[in-house]
Short mmCIF file of C-alpha atoms and ligand atoms in Angstrom, two decimals:
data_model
loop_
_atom_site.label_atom_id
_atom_site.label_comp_id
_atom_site.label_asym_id
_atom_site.label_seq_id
_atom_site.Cartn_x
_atom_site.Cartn_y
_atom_site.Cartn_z
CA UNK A 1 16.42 13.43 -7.76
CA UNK A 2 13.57 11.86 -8.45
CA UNK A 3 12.88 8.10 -7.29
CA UNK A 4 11.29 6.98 -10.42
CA UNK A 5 12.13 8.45 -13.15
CA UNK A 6 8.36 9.23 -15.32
CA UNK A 7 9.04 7.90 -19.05
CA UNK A 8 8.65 10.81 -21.32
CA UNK A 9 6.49 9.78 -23.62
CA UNK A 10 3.66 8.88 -20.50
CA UNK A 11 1.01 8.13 -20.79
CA UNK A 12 1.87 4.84 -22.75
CA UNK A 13 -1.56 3.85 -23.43
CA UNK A 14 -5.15 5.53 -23.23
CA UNK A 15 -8.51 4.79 -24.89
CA UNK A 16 -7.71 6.05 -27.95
CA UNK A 17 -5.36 2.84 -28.80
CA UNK A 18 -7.93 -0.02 -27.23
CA UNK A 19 -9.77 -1.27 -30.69
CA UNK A 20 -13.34 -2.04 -29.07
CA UNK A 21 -15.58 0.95 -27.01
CA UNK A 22 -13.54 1.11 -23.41
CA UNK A 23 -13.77 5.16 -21.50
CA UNK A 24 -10.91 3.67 -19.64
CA UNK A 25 -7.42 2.28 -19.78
CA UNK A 26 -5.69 1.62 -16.16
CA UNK A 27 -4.26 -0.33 -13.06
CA UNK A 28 -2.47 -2.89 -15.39
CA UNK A 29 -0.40 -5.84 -14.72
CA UNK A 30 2.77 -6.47 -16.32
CA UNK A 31 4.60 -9.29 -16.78
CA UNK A 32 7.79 -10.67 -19.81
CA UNK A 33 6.76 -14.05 -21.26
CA UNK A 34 8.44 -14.78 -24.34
CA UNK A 35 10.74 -11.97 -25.23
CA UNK A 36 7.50 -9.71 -24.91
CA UNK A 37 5.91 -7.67 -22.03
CA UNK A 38 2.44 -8.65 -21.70
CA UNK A 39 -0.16 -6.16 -20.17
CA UNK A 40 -3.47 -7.01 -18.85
CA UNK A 41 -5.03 -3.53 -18.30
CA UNK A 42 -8.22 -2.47 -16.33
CA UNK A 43 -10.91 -0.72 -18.74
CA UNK A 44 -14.31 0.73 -18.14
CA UNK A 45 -17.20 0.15 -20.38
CA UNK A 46 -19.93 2.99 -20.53
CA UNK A 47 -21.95 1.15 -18.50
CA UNK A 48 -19.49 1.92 -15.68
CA UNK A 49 -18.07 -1.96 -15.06
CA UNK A 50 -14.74 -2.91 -15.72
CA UNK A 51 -12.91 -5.50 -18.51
CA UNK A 52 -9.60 -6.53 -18.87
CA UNK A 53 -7.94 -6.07 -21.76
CA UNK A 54 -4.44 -7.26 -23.22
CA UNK A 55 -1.67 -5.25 -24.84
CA UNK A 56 2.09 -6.39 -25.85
CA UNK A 57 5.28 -4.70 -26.48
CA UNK A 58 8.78 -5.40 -27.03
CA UNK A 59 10.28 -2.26 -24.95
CA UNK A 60 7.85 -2.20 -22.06
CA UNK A 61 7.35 1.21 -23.51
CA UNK A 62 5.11 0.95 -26.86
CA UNK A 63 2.22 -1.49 -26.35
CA UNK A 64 -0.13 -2.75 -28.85
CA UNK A 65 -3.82 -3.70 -27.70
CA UNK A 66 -5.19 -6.99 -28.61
CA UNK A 67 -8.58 -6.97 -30.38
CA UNK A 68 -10.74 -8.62 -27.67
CA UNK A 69 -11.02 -7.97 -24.08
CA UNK A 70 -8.79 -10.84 -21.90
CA UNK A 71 -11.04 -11.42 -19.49
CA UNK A 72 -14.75 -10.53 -18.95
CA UNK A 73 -17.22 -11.45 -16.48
CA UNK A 74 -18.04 -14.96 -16.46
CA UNK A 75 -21.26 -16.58 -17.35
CA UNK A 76 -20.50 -19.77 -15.85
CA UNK A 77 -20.92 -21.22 -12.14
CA UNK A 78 -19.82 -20.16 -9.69
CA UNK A 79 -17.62 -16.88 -11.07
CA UNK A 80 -20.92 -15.19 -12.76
CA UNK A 81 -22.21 -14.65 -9.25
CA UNK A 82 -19.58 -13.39 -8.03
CA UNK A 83 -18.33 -11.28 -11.21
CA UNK A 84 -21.69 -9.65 -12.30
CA UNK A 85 -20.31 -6.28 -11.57
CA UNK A 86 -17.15 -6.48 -13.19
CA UNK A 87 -13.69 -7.40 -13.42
CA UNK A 88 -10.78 -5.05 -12.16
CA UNK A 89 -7.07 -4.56 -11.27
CA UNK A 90 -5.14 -8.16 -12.62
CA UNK A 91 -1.80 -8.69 -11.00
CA UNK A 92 0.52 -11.31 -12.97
CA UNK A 93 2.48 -13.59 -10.82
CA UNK A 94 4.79 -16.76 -13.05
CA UNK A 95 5.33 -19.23 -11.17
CA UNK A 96 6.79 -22.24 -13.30
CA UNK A 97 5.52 -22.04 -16.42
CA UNK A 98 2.48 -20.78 -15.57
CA UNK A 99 0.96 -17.22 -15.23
CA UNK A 100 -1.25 -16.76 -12.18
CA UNK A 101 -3.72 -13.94 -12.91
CA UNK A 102 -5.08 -12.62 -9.66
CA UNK A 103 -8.42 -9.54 -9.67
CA UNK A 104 -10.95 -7.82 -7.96
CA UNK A 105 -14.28 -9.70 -9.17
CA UNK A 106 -17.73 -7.33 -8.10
CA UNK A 107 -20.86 -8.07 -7.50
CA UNK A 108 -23.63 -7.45 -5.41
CA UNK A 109 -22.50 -9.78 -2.74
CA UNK A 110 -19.37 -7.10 -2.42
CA UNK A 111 -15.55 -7.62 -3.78
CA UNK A 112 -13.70 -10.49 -3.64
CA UNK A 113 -10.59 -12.14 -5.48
CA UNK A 114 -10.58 -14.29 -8.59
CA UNK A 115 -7.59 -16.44 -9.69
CA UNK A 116 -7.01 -17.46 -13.77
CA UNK A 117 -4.46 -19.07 -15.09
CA UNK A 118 -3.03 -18.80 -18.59
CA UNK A 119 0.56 -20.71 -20.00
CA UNK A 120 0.89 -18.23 -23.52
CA UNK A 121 -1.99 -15.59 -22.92
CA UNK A 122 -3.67 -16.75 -25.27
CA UNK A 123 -6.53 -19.03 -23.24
CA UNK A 124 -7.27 -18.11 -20.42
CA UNK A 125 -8.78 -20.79 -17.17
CA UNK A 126 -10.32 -19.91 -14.12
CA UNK A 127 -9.37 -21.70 -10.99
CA UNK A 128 -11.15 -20.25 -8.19
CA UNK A 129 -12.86 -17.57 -5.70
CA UNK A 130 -9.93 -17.10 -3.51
CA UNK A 131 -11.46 -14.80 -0.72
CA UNK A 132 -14.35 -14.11 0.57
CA UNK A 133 -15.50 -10.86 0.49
CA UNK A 134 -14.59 -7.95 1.49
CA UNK A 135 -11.20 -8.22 -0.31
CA UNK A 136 -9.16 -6.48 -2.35
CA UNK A 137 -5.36 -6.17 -3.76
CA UNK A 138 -4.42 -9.80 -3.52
CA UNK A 139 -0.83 -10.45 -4.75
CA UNK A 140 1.19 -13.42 -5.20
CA UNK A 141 4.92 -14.11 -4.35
CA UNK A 142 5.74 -16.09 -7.62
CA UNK A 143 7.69 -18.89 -5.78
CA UNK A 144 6.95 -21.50 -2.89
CA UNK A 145 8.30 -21.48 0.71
CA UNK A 146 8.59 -25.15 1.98
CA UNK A 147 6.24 -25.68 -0.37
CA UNK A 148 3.50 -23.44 0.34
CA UNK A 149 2.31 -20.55 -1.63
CA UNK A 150 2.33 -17.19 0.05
CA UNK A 151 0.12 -13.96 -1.20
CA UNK A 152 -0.16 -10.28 0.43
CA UNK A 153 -3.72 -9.54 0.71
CA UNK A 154 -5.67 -6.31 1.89
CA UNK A 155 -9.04 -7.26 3.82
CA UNK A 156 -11.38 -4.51 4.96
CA UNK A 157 -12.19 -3.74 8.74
CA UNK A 158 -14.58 -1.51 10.16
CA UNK A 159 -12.54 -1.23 12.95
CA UNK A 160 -9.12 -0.70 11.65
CA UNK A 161 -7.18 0.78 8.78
CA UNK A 162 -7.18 -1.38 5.94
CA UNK A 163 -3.73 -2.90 6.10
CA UNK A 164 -1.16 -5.31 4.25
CA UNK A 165 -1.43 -8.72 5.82
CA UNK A 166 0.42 -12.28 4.35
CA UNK A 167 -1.63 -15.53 4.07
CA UNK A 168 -0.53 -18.97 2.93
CA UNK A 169 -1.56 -21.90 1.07
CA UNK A 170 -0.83 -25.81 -0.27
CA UNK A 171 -2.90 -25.53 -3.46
CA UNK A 172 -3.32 -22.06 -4.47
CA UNK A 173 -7.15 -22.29 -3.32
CA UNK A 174 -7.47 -22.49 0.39
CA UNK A 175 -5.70 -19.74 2.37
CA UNK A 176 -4.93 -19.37 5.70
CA UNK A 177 -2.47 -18.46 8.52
CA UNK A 178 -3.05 -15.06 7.99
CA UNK A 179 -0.91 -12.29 9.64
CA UNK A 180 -1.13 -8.12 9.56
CA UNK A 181 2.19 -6.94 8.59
CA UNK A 182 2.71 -3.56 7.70
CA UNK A 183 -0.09 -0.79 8.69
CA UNK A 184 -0.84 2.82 7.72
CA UNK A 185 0.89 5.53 9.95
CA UNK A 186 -1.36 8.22 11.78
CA UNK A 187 -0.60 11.34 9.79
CA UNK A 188 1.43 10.03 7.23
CA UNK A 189 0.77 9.73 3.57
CA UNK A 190 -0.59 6.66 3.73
CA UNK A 191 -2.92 7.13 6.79
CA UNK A 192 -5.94 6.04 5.62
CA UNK A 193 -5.47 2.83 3.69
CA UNK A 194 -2.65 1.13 2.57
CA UNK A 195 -2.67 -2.59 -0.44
CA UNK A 196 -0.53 -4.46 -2.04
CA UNK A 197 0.26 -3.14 -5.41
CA UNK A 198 3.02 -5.36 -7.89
CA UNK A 199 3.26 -8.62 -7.17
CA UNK A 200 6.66 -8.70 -5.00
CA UNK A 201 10.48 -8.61 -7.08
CA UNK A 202 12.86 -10.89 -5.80
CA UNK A 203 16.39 -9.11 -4.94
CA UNK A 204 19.61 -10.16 -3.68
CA UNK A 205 18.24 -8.27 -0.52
CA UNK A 206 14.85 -9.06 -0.18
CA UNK A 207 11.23 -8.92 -1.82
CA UNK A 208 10.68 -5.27 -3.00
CA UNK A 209 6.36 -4.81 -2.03
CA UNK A 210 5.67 -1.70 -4.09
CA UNK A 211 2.20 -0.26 -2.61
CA UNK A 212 -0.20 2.03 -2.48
CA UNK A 213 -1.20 4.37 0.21
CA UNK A 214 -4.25 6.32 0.45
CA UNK A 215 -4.52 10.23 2.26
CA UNK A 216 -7.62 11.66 2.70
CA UNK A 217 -7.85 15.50 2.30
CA UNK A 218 -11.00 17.77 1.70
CA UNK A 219 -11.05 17.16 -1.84
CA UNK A 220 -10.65 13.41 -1.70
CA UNK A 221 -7.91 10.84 -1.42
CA UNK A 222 -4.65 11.04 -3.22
CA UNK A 223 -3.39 7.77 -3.90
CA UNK A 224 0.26 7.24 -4.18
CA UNK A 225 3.30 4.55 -4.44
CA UNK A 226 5.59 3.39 -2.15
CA UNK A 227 7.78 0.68 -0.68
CA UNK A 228 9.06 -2.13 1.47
CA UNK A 229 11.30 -5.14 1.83
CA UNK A 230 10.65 -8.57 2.97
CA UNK A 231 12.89 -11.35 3.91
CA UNK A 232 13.47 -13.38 1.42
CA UNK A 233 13.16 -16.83 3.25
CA UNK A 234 10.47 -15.97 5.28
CA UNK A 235 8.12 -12.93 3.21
CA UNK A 236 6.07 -11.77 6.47
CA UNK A 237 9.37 -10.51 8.16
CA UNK A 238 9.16 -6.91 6.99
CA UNK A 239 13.07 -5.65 6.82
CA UNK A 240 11.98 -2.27 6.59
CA UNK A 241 9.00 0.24 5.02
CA UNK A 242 10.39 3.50 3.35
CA UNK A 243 9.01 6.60 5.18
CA UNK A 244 8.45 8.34 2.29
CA UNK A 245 5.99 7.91 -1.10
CA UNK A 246 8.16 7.04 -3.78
CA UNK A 247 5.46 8.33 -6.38
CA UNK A 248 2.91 11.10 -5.99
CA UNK A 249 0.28 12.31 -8.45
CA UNK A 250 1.91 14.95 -10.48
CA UNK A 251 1.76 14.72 -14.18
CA UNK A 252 -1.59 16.46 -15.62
CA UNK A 253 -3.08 12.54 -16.26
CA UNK A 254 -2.64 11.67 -12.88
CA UNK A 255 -4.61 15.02 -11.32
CA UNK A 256 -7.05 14.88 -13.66
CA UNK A 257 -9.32 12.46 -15.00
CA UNK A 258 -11.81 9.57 -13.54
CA UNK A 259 -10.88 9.90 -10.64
CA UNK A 260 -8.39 12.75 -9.47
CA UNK A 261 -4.81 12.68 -7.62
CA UNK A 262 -3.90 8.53 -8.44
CA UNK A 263 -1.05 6.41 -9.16
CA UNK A 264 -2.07 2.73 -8.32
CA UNK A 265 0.29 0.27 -9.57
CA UNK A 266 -0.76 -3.60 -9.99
CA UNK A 267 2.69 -4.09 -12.02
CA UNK A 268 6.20 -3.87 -12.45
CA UNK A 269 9.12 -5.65 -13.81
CA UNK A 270 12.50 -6.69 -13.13
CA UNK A 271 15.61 -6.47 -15.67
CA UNK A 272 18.20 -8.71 -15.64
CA UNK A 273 20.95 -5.19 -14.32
CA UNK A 274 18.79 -3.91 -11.85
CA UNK A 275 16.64 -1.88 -13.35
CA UNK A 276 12.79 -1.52 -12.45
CA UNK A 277 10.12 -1.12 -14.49
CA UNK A 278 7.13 0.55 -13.02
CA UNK A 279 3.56 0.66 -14.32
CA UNK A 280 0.64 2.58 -12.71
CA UNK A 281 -2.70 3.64 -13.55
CA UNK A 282 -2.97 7.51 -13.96
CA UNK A 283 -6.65 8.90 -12.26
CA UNK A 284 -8.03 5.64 -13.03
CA UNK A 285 -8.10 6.39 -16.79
CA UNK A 286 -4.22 6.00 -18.62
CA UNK A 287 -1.44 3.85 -18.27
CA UNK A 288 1.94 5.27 -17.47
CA UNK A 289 5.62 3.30 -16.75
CA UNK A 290 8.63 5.33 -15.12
CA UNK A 291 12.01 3.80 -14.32
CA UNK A 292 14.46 3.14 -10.84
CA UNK A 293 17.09 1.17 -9.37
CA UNK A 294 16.48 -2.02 -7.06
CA UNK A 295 19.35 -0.85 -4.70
CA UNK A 296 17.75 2.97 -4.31
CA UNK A 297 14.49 1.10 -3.39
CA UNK A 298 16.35 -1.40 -0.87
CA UNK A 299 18.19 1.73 0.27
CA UNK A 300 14.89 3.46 0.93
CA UNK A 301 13.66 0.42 2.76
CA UNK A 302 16.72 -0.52 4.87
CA UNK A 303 17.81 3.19 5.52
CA UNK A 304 14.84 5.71 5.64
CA UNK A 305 12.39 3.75 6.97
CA UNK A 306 9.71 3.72 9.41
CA UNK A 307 7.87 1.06 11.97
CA UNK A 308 6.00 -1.49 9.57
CA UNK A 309 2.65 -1.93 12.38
C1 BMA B 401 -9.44 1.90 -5.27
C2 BMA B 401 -9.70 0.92 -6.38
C3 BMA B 401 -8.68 1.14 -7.49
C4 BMA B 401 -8.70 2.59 -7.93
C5 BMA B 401 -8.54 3.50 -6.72
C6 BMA B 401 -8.65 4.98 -7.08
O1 BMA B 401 -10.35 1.75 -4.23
O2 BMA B 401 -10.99 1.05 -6.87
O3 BMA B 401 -9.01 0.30 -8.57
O4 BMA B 401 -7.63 2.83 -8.81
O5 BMA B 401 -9.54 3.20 -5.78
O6 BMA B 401 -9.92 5.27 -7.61
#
């Protein structure tokens, strides 16, 4: 049986339904505000550089895209600096009434995370550079503990793989008290590099962390999905990492296309009875959703699991 089940009428959104001149439709996050799912999707001009777009549905299945872009690189201090390459891979994090928009911002100074608010997606405010670079894959947990906000983040090292680490802050802005918690696993599907991926669901038995893992083979990587579970009081206590992927490239969109053999998720949502609601980005150029269960995933996590570092 398969872990997620892929929605049959994949992929949900492509090129073809974005209303201004995008090559690319991918690595979206999801969120519900107001009855509605809200999408803010990755999309490549033909200048290579990335936009964000928005799209809305009612189902979390048929999405309609917004006539302008979301989000494009800033022209004001101190973002267009920073942002001159492009925009890329939102994640969507409520907290209160507020939508916290964390993403990738380029530029020739190397990658490092943005964060935007918005209230009703409609305006949209930066707040500030919240890494320095090299960083990528920055979630937020979309509550406070004692207060403090906590994120998973993905730095690079030369030295080791890149990893999933936690990091904390009062304000949103200034981070700190960082920690490595879960790395790649020599020969393993995820050997070579492992990030963050939705931003993490709360569950009776912990934060589900759905992310992606990276295997390098002589034709490239092959990015894929898969899992763990945090405590819920204290998110950098890993309860347990599934051994295996719970999504692998497979469908002809995800084998072929920008860039082969990927699945990278930045989204996914929680229903009220347990269901899941996936999203991933299909060879960096579609959006596709598939379906599972919070307790399989715990199950995965608490049951078939292997060492987190
Ligand atoms: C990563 C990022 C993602 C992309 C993936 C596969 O390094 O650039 O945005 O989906 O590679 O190309």
């Amino acid at each position: 049986m398969a872990i997620i089940e892929r929605y049959v009428g994949n992929p949900i959104l492509t090129k073809d339904d974005v209303p201004y001149p995008v090559e690319t439709v991918h690595n979206a996050g999801v969120t519900k505000h107001s009855e509605r799912y809200v999408m803010l999707f990755r999309a490549h001009l033909r200048n290579g550089r990335s936009i964000i777009g928005k799209a809305e549905s009612y189902d979390g299945f048929s999405f309609e895209v917004s006539p302008q872009p979301f989000l494009t690189p800033s022209d004001e201090a101190v973002f267009a600096e920073y942002e001159e390459y492009g925009v890329e891979d939102p994640r969507i994090s409520q907290i209160d009434d507020q939508y916290l928009i964390t993403y990738s911002a380029y530029s020739r100074h190397g990658v490092r995370i943005g964060l935007a608010r918005t209230a009703d997606f409609q305006q949209v405010e930066r707040i500030a550079l919240i890494s320095a670079a090299d960083m990528r894959n920055v979630v937020l947990f979309p509550t406070r503990f004692d207060g403090r906000y906590a994120r998973l983040d993905r730095p690079h090292s030369h030295i080791s793989p890149w990893s999933i680490w936690i990091s904390w802050s009062p304000d949103l802005i200034h981070w700190g008290g960082s920690e490595l918690i879960i790395k790649p696993e020599a020969y393993h599907w995820d050997q070579m590099k492992i990030g963050p991926g939705a931003p993490p669901l709360e569950t009776p038995a912990g934060w589900l962390n759905i992310y992606h893992g990276v295997f390098e083979t002589m034709s490239g990587g092959v990015y894929r999905l898969g899992v763990s579970l945090h405590d819920l009081a204290d998110p950098g206590h890993v309860l347990g990492v599934a051994d295996e992927w719970i999504l692998s490239p497979q469908d002809p969109w995800e084998i072929t296309g920008y860039v082969p053999n990927v699945v990278f998720c930045c989204g996914a949502v929680a229903e009220d009875d347990g269901t899941i609601k996936i999203y991933w980005g299909g060879a960096d150029t579609v959006m596709c959703v598939g379906t599972t269960n919070q307790d399989l995933l715990i199950d995965l996590c608490l049951h078939h699991s292997r060492a987190p570092l």
